[in-house]
mmCIF file of C-alpha atoms in Angstrom:
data_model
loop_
_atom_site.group_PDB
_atom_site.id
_atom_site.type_symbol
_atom_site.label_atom_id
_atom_site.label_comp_id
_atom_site.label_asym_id
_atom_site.label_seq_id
_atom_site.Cartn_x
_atom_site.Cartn_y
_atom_site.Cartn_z
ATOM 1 C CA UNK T 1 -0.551 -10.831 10.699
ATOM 2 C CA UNK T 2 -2.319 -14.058 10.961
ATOM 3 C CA UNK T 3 -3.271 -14.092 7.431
ATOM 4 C CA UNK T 4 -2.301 -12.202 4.600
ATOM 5 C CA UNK T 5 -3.713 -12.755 1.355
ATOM 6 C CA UNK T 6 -2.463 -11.449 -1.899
ATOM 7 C CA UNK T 7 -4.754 -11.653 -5.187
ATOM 8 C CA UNK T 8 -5.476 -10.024 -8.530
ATOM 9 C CA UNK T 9 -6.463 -11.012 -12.113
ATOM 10 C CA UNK T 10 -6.226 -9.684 -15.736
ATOM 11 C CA UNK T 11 -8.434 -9.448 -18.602
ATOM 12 C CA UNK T 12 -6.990 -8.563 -22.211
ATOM 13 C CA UNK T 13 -9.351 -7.884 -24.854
ATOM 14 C CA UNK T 14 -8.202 -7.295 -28.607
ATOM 15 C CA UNK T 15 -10.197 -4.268 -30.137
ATOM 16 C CA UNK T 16 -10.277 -2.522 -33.653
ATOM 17 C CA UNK T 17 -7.275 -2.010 -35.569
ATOM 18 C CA UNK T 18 -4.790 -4.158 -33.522
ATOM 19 C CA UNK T 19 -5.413 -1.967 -30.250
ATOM 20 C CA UNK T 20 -5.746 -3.694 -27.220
ATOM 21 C CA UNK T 21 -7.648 -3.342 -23.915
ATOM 22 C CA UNK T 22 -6.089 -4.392 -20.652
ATOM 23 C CA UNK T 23 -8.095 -4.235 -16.941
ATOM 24 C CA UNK T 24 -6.724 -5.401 -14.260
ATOM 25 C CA UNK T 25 -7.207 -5.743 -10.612
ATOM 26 C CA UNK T 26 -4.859 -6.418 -7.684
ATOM 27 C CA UNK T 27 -5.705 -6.490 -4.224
ATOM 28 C CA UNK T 28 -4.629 -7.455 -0.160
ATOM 29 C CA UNK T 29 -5.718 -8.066 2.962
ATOM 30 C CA UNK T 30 -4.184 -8.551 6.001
ATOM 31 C CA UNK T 31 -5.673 -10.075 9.550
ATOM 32 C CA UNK T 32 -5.060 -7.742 12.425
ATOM 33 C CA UNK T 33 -1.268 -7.854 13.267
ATOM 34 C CA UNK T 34 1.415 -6.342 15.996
ATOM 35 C CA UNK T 35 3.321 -3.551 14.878
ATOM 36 C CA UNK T 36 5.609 -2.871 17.584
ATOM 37 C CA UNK T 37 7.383 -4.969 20.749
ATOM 38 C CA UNK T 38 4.849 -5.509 23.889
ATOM 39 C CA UNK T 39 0.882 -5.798 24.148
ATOM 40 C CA UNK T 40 -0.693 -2.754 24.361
ATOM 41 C CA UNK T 41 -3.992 -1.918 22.710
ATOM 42 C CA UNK T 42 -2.337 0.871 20.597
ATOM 43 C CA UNK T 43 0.484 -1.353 19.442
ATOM 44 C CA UNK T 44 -2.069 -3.716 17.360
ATOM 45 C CA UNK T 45 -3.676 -2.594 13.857
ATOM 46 C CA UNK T 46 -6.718 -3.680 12.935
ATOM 47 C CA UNK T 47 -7.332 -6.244 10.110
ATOM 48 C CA UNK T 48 -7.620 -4.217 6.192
ATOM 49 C CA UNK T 49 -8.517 -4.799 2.389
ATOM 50 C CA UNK T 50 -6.370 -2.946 0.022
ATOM 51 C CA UNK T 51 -7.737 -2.973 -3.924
ATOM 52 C CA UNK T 52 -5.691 -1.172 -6.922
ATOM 53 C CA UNK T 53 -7.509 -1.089 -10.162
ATOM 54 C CA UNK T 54 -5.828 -0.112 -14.044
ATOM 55 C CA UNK T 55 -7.108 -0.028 -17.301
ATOM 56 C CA UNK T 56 -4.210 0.201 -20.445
ATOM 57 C CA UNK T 57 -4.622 0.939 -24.374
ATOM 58 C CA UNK T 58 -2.357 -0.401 -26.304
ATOM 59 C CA UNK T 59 -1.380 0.954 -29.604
ATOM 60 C CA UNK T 60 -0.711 -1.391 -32.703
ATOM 61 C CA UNK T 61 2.719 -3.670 -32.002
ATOM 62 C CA UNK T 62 2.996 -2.544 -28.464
ATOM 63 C CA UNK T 63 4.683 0.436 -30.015
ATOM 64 C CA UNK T 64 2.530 2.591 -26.841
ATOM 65 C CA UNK T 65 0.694 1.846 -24.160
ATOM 66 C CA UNK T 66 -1.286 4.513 -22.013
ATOM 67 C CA UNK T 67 -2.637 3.300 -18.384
ATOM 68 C CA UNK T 68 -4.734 4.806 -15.762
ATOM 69 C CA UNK T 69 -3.769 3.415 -12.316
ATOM 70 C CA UNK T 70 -5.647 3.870 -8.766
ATOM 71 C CA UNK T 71 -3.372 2.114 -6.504
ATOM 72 C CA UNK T 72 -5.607 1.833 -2.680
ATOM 73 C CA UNK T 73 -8.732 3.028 -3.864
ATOM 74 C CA UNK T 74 -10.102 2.784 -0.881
ATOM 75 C CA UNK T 75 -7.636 4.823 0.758
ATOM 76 C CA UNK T 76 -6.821 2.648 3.591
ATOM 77 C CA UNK T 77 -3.759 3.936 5.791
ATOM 78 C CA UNK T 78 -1.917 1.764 7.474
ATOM 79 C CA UNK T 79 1.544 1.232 8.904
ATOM 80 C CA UNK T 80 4.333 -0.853 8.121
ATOM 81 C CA UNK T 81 6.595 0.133 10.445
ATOM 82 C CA UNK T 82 5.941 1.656 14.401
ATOM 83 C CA UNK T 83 8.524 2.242 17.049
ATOM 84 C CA UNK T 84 7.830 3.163 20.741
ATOM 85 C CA UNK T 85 9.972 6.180 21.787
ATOM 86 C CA UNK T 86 10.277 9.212 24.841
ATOM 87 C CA UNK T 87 8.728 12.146 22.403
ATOM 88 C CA UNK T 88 7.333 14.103 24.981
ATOM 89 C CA UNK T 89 10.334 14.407 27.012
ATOM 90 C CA UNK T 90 12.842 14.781 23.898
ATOM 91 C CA UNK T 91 14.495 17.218 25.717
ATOM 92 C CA UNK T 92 14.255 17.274 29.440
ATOM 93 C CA UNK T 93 15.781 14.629 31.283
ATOM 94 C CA UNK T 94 12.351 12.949 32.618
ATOM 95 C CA UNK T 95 12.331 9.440 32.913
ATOM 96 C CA UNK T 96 9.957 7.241 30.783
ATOM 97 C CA UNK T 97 10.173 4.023 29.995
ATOM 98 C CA UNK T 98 10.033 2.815 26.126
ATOM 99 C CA UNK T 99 8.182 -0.298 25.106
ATOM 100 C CA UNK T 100 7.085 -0.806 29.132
ATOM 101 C CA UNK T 101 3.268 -2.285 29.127
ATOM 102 C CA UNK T 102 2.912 0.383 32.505
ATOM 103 C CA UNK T 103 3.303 3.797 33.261
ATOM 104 C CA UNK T 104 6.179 5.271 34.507
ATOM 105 C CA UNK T 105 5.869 9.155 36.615
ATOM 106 C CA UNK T 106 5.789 10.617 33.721
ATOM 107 C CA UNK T 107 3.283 8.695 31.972
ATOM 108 C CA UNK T 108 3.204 5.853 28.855
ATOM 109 C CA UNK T 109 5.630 5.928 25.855
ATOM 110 C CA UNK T 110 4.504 6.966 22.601
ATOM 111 C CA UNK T 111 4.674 5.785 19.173
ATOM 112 C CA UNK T 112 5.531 6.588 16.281
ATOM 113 C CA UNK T 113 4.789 5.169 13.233
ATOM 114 C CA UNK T 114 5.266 5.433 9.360
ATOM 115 C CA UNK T 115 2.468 5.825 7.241
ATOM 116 C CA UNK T 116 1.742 3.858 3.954
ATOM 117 C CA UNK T 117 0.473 6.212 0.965
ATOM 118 C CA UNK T 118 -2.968 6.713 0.928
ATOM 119 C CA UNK T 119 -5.010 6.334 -2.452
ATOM 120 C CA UNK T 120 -3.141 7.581 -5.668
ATOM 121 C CA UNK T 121 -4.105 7.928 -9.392
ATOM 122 C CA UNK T 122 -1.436 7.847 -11.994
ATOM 123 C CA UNK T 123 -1.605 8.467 -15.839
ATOM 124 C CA UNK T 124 1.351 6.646 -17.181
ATOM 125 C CA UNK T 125 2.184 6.839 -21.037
ATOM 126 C CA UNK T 126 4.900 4.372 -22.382
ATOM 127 C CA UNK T 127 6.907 4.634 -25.478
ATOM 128 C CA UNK T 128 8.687 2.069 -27.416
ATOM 129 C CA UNK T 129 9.837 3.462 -30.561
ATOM 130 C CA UNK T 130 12.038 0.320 -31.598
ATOM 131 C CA UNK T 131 9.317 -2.369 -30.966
ATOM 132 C CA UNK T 132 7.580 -4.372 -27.874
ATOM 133 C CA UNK T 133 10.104 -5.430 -25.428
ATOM 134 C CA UNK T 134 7.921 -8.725 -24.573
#
């Protein structure tokens, strides 16, 4: 992409006890980029904003920690990785080019491409029975 931009921030804030609250926020966005080798239309993906949000408790001395994460909460999917290939014709021995910009007799390539997880929630519970490892 043209521009990709990484950002976040965290807020801890002490409550009763010796307990602690922790939110945090971490996000991305990318400019619309080229995922695959030539110029068509189809190759490109379109600019996106990505935001994960968490909240953690944390017990007295660090001794637990409990977190609620929602990692792209806005359930963008995108690609990371696209390749152009002769799907159709897997197996017949048609000709088609791969990665051509025109169409051969048996029409354009396709592509394939691997998508990124969509939006997830996880409840994560840490233990450290011995002490805080920070």
């Amino acid at each position: 992409p043209r521009w990709q931009v990484n950002f976040g921030a965290s807020y801890k804030m002490p409550l009763a006890n010796g307990w602690r609250l922790t939110l945090s926020s971490d996000n991305q966005f990318a400019s619309r980029q080229l995922l695959n080798v030539g110029r068509r239309a189809d190759f490109f993906q379109n600019s996106y904003f990505k935001f994960d949000l968490a909240a953690l408790l944390s017990g007295r001395d660090d001794k637990w920690e409990v977190a609620l994460i929602g990692k792209n909460l806005g359930n963008k999917i995108t690609s990371g990785f696209c390749s152009s290939a002769n799907f159709a014709n897997l197996f017949t021995t048609a000709k088609q080019p791969t990665g051509a910009s025109s169409n051969a007799p048996d029409g354009v390539d396709e592509l394939g491409c691997t998508a990124e997880r969509g939006r997830s929630l996880i409840l994560r519970l840490t233990l450290r029975p011995f002490g805080s490892s920070r």
